[in-house]
mmCIF file of C-alpha atoms in Angstrom:
data_model
loop_
_atom_site.group_PDB
_atom_site.id
_atom_site.type_symbol
_atom_site.label_atom_id
_atom_site.label_comp_id
_atom_site.label_asym_id
_atom_site.label_seq_id
_atom_site.Cartn_x
_atom_site.Cartn_y
_atom_site.Cartn_z
ATOM 1 C CA MET A 45 -30.963 -98.682 -4.880
ATOM 2 C CA THR A 46 -29.854 -101.556 -8.244
ATOM 3 C CA ASN A 47 -32.823 -103.788 -7.083
ATOM 4 C CA ILE A 48 -35.096 -101.056 -7.551
ATOM 5 C CA LEU A 49 -32.838 -100.196 -10.808
ATOM 6 C CA SER A 50 -33.147 -103.241 -11.977
ATOM 7 C CA HIS A 51 -36.831 -103.961 -11.252
ATOM 8 C CA LEU A 52 -37.636 -100.662 -13.235
ATOM 9 C CA ILE A 53 -35.428 -101.879 -16.140
ATOM 10 C CA ASP A 54 -37.533 -105.301 -16.043
ATOM 11 C CA GLU A 55 -41.057 -103.586 -16.325
ATOM 12 C CA GLY A 56 -40.221 -101.104 -18.659
ATOM 13 C CA GLU A 57 -39.908 -102.959 -22.617
ATOM 14 C CA SER A 58 -36.329 -101.202 -23.539
ATOM 15 C CA LEU A 59 -34.491 -98.932 -22.897
ATOM 16 C CA PRO A 60 -33.164 -94.853 -24.514
ATOM 17 C CA ASN A 61 -29.823 -95.245 -25.725
ATOM 18 C CA ASP A 62 -28.822 -92.604 -23.140
ATOM 19 C CA VAL A 63 -29.595 -94.566 -19.915
ATOM 20 C CA VAL A 64 -27.404 -98.210 -21.686
ATOM 21 C CA GLU A 65 -24.699 -95.596 -22.423
ATOM 22 C CA ILE A 66 -24.778 -94.512 -18.678
ATOM 23 C CA ILE A 67 -24.290 -97.721 -17.986
ATOM 24 C CA LEU A 68 -22.258 -99.067 -19.588
ATOM 25 C CA ALA A 69 -20.093 -96.373 -19.372
ATOM 26 C CA GLN A 70 -19.685 -97.385 -16.475
ATOM 27 C CA PHE A 71 -17.135 -100.507 -17.486
ATOM 28 C CA ILE A 72 -15.003 -98.146 -20.055
ATOM 29 C CA ARG A 73 -13.781 -95.539 -16.695
ATOM 30 C CA LYS A 74 -11.351 -99.201 -16.645
ATOM 31 C CA LEU A 75 -9.805 -98.506 -20.043
ATOM 32 C CA PRO A 76 -6.514 -96.800 -18.701
ATOM 33 C CA PRO A 77 -6.023 -93.898 -20.438
ATOM 34 C CA LYS A 78 -2.423 -94.212 -23.305
ATOM 35 C CA GLU A 79 -2.334 -90.924 -21.472
ATOM 36 C CA LYS A 80 -1.987 -90.459 -17.384
ATOM 37 C CA LYS A 81 -3.515 -86.690 -16.909
ATOM 38 C CA LYS A 82 -1.920 -84.864 -14.252
ATOM 39 C CA ASP A 83 -3.441 -85.833 -10.302
ATOM 40 C CA GLN A 84 -5.444 -88.700 -12.395
ATOM 41 C CA THR A 85 -6.490 -90.884 -9.596
ATOM 42 C CA ASP A 86 -6.111 -94.767 -10.715
ATOM 43 C CA LEU A 87 -8.030 -96.805 -10.681
ATOM 44 C CA MET A 88 -7.249 -99.091 -7.435
ATOM 45 C CA SER A 89 -7.570 -96.366 -5.222
ATOM 46 C CA LEU A 90 -10.979 -95.716 -6.027
ATOM 47 C CA GLY A 91 -12.358 -98.589 -3.252
ATOM 48 C CA ILE A 92 -12.566 -101.816 -2.361
ATOM 49 C CA GLY A 93 -11.309 -103.845 -5.296
ATOM 50 C CA GLY A 94 -10.007 -100.784 -7.077
ATOM 51 C CA TYR A 95 -13.942 -101.354 -7.759
ATOM 52 C CA PRO A 96 -16.074 -97.744 -8.168
ATOM 53 C CA ALA A 97 -19.083 -97.759 -6.810
ATOM 54 C CA ALA A 98 -20.666 -96.708 -9.846
ATOM 55 C CA TYR A 99 -19.016 -99.782 -11.898
ATOM 56 C CA THR A 100 -20.430 -102.092 -9.014
ATOM 57 C CA MET A 101 -24.152 -100.703 -9.503
ATOM 58 C CA ALA A 102 -23.404 -100.612 -13.257
ATOM 59 C CA LYS A 103 -22.705 -104.348 -13.039
ATOM 60 C CA GLY A 104 -25.068 -105.696 -10.884
ATOM 61 C CA ILE A 105 -27.679 -104.061 -13.529
ATOM 62 C CA CYS A 106 -26.746 -106.188 -16.149
ATOM 63 C CA GLN A 107 -26.122 -109.186 -14.291
ATOM 64 C CA ASP A 108 -29.931 -108.800 -12.866
ATOM 65 C CA CYS A 109 -31.457 -107.516 -16.265
ATOM 66 C CA ALA A 110 -28.920 -109.358 -18.603
ATOM 67 C CA ASP A 111 -31.530 -111.110 -20.345
ATOM 68 C CA HIS A 112 -34.026 -107.682 -20.429
ATOM 69 C CA LEU A 113 -30.493 -105.565 -21.314
ATOM 70 C CA SER A 114 -29.654 -108.213 -24.348
ATOM 71 C CA ARG A 115 -30.709 -106.098 -27.391
ATOM 72 C CA ASP A 116 -29.671 -102.629 -26.109
ATOM 73 C CA VAL A 117 -26.956 -103.988 -25.893
ATOM 74 C CA CYS A 118 -26.613 -105.377 -28.526
ATOM 75 C CA THR A 119 -28.064 -102.015 -30.988
ATOM 76 C CA TYR A 120 -25.596 -100.027 -29.141
ATOM 77 C CA PHE A 121 -21.951 -101.986 -30.329
ATOM 78 C CA SER A 122 -23.885 -102.183 -34.137
ATOM 79 C CA ASP A 123 -23.312 -98.852 -34.840
ATOM 80 C CA VAL A 124 -19.769 -98.967 -34.245
ATOM 81 C CA LEU A 125 -18.872 -103.295 -35.220
ATOM 82 C CA LEU A 126 -21.168 -102.775 -38.641
ATOM 83 C CA PRO A 127 -21.438 -99.270 -40.259
ATOM 84 C CA ASP A 128 -23.863 -98.732 -42.988
ATOM 85 C CA SER A 129 -21.565 -98.673 -45.237
ATOM 86 C CA ALA A 130 -19.104 -100.404 -46.519
ATOM 87 C CA GLU A 131 -17.188 -97.343 -47.336
ATOM 88 C CA GLU A 132 -17.298 -95.645 -44.327
ATOM 89 C CA GLU A 133 -13.969 -95.053 -42.505
ATOM 90 C CA ILE A 134 -12.194 -97.241 -39.339
ATOM 91 C CA ASP A 135 -12.676 -95.132 -37.384
ATOM 92 C CA VAL A 136 -9.834 -97.304 -34.900
ATOM 93 C CA GLU A 137 -10.151 -96.210 -31.840
ATOM 94 C CA ASP A 138 -14.122 -96.357 -31.703
ATOM 95 C CA LEU A 139 -13.573 -100.515 -32.749
ATOM 96 C CA GLU A 140 -11.054 -100.433 -30.026
ATOM 97 C CA LYS A 141 -13.125 -98.973 -27.158
ATOM 98 C CA ALA A 142 -16.072 -101.090 -28.472
ATOM 99 C CA HIS A 143 -13.919 -103.995 -28.199
ATOM 100 C CA TYR A 144 -12.376 -103.470 -24.479
ATOM 101 C CA LEU A 145 -15.676 -103.283 -23.467
ATOM 102 C CA ILE A 146 -17.249 -106.085 -24.694
ATOM 103 C CA ASN A 147 -14.880 -108.268 -22.633
ATOM 104 C CA GLU A 148 -15.357 -105.478 -20.007
ATOM 105 C CA LEU A 149 -19.157 -106.650 -20.316
ATOM 106 C CA TYR A 150 -17.933 -110.219 -20.577
ATOM 107 C CA HIS A 151 -17.357 -109.977 -16.823
ATOM 108 C CA ALA A 152 -19.471 -108.645 -15.145
ATOM 109 C CA SER A 153 -22.171 -109.912 -16.717
ATOM 110 C CA PRO A 154 -21.533 -112.229 -20.025
ATOM 111 C CA HIS A 155 -24.907 -113.289 -20.821
ATOM 112 C CA ILE A 156 -25.843 -109.814 -21.820
ATOM 113 C CA LEU A 157 -23.575 -109.919 -25.008
ATOM 114 C CA SER A 158 -26.215 -113.078 -26.143
ATOM 115 C CA ASN A 159 -26.940 -110.700 -29.198
ATOM 116 C CA THR A 160 -23.947 -108.912 -29.510
ATOM 117 C CA ILE A 161 -21.451 -112.280 -30.033
ATOM 118 C CA PRO A 162 -22.771 -112.426 -33.412
ATOM 119 C CA LEU A 163 -21.470 -109.027 -34.704
ATOM 120 C CA LEU A 164 -17.596 -110.576 -32.893
ATOM 121 C CA GLU A 165 -18.499 -113.349 -35.329
ATOM 122 C CA ALA A 166 -19.113 -111.357 -38.519
ATOM 123 C CA GLU A 167 -16.604 -108.803 -37.311
ATOM 124 C CA LEU A 168 -13.619 -112.559 -37.532
ATOM 125 C CA HIS A 169 -15.257 -112.664 -41.454
ATOM 126 C CA THR A 170 -14.979 -108.876 -42.814
ATOM 127 C CA GLU A 171 -12.316 -107.908 -45.526
ATOM 128 C CA ASN A 172 -10.972 -105.634 -43.351
ATOM 129 C CA THR A 173 -7.856 -107.282 -41.483
ATOM 130 C CA GLU A 174 -8.155 -104.119 -38.984
ATOM 131 C CA VAL A 175 -11.472 -105.232 -37.594
ATOM 132 C CA ARG A 176 -10.766 -108.829 -38.001
ATOM 133 C CA SER A 177 -7.483 -108.522 -35.622
ATOM 134 C CA LEU A 178 -9.174 -106.965 -33.295
ATOM 135 C CA ALA A 179 -12.032 -109.202 -33.603
ATOM 136 C CA VAL A 180 -9.790 -112.583 -33.367
ATOM 137 C CA GLU A 181 -8.034 -110.453 -29.608
ATOM 138 C CA CYS A 182 -11.427 -109.690 -28.181
ATOM 139 C CA VAL A 183 -13.273 -113.505 -29.056
ATOM 140 C CA GLY A 184 -9.253 -114.810 -27.906
ATOM 141 C CA LYS A 185 -9.585 -112.708 -24.663
ATOM 142 C CA MET A 186 -13.150 -114.108 -24.038
ATOM 143 C CA ALA A 187 -12.722 -117.581 -24.565
ATOM 144 C CA GLY A 188 -9.157 -117.157 -22.018
ATOM 145 C CA ALA A 189 -11.482 -115.622 -19.421
ATOM 146 C CA ARG A 190 -12.584 -117.497 -15.877
ATOM 147 C CA VAL A 191 -15.463 -116.488 -15.887
ATOM 148 C CA ALA A 192 -17.708 -118.731 -13.255
ATOM 149 C CA SER A 193 -20.912 -117.944 -15.177
ATOM 150 C CA ALA A 194 -19.429 -119.240 -17.971
ATOM 151 C CA ASN A 195 -17.419 -120.607 -21.136
ATOM 152 C CA PHE A 196 -17.271 -118.959 -23.397
ATOM 153 C CA THR A 197 -16.581 -121.698 -25.905
ATOM 154 C CA ILE A 198 -19.794 -123.174 -24.728
ATOM 155 C CA LEU A 199 -22.046 -120.479 -24.505
ATOM 156 C CA TYR A 200 -20.721 -119.182 -27.771
ATOM 157 C CA ALA A 201 -19.975 -122.014 -29.788
ATOM 158 C CA THR A 202 -20.810 -120.746 -32.964
ATOM 159 C CA CYS A 203 -17.942 -118.013 -32.729
ATOM 160 C CA TRP A 204 -15.763 -119.529 -30.481
ATOM 161 C CA ASN A 205 -15.564 -122.205 -33.926
ATOM 162 C CA ALA A 206 -15.011 -118.950 -36.300
ATOM 163 C CA TRP A 207 -12.591 -117.869 -34.598
ATOM 164 C CA LEU A 208 -11.161 -121.265 -34.494
ATOM 165 C CA ALA A 209 -10.496 -120.700 -37.843
ATOM 166 C CA ARG A 210 -8.471 -117.975 -37.844
ATOM 167 C CA ARG A 211 -6.040 -120.608 -37.244
ATOM 168 C CA ASN A 212 -5.112 -119.969 -41.205
ATOM 169 C CA ASP A 213 -5.950 -116.035 -41.928
ATOM 170 C CA LYS A 214 -3.833 -114.930 -44.652
ATOM 171 C CA SER A 215 -3.520 -112.123 -42.116
ATOM 172 C CA PRO A 216 0.150 -112.714 -40.231
ATOM 173 C CA THR A 217 -0.862 -110.336 -37.740
ATOM 174 C CA VAL A 218 -4.569 -112.018 -37.506
ATOM 175 C CA ARG A 219 -2.268 -115.635 -37.042
ATOM 176 C CA VAL A 220 -0.208 -113.181 -33.942
ATOM 177 C CA LYS A 221 -3.561 -112.256 -32.095
ATOM 178 C CA TRP A 222 -5.066 -115.760 -32.672
ATOM 179 C CA LEU A 223 -1.667 -117.065 -31.236
ATOM 180 C CA GLU A 224 -1.290 -114.502 -27.921
ATOM 181 C CA ALA A 225 -4.584 -115.723 -26.811
ATOM 182 C CA LEU A 226 -3.683 -119.389 -26.781
ATOM 183 C CA PRO A 227 -1.766 -119.354 -23.414
ATOM 184 C CA ASP A 228 -4.812 -117.890 -21.239
ATOM 185 C CA ILE A 229 -7.649 -120.510 -23.291
ATOM 186 C CA LEU A 230 -5.223 -123.456 -22.668
ATOM 187 C CA ALA A 231 -4.949 -122.724 -19.215
ATOM 188 C CA ASN A 232 -8.004 -121.812 -18.303
ATOM 189 C CA ASN A 233 -9.880 -124.216 -20.438
ATOM 190 C CA ILE A 234 -8.141 -127.319 -21.008
ATOM 191 C CA ASP A 235 -10.882 -129.187 -22.553
ATOM 192 C CA VAL A 236 -10.329 -127.504 -26.112
ATOM 193 C CA VAL A 237 -7.392 -128.256 -26.201
ATOM 194 C CA ASN A 238 -8.502 -130.738 -28.982
ATOM 195 C CA ASP A 239 -10.162 -127.740 -30.544
ATOM 196 C CA ILE A 240 -7.304 -125.841 -30.637
ATOM 197 C CA ALA A 241 -5.154 -128.377 -32.353
ATOM 198 C CA GLY A 242 -8.318 -129.176 -34.870
ATOM 199 C CA ILE A 243 -8.271 -133.095 -33.398
ATOM 200 C CA PRO A 244 -11.878 -134.095 -34.585
ATOM 201 C CA THR A 245 -14.256 -134.274 -31.567
#
């Protein structure tokens, strides 16, 4: 079924927003609820590895069609990460879900974010401290993730360099998020020690 859907996606020009949302919604299912509802099933009881079949299928589609879907995925995130109006009130909960979803997508299919990562890079430069903090946390998690098919610091070097610059952020909250990401980054990518230390290579 995954192969059939992947072929259908590759043969089309772009996917309707509803279809993109259905695919991406499978990754949100992993988001831990703030308050567990009565009789709610734990993720780990859903099957091998704790992933439902719909998640496995969505992951396969994202991997098989990463290049084709990257633009549609970017369109999906652009409305949340970069609102049309600078005066528009920021919905922090929506932003948190969006950044969580980006991290999940990176683990599943790093290359599908090729058009989305510049949005995160723009967030790293925004004046809004909450947005900057979420972006620093999100990029830090991706840079510190073990993903066999990608190295964030190489694949998305421009965004990585923008993240490095947040070590001197004017906000203590952002600087703390930056520091919290370091253990995983250094544990999984020893090659960036000089980058972290600010030593020219």
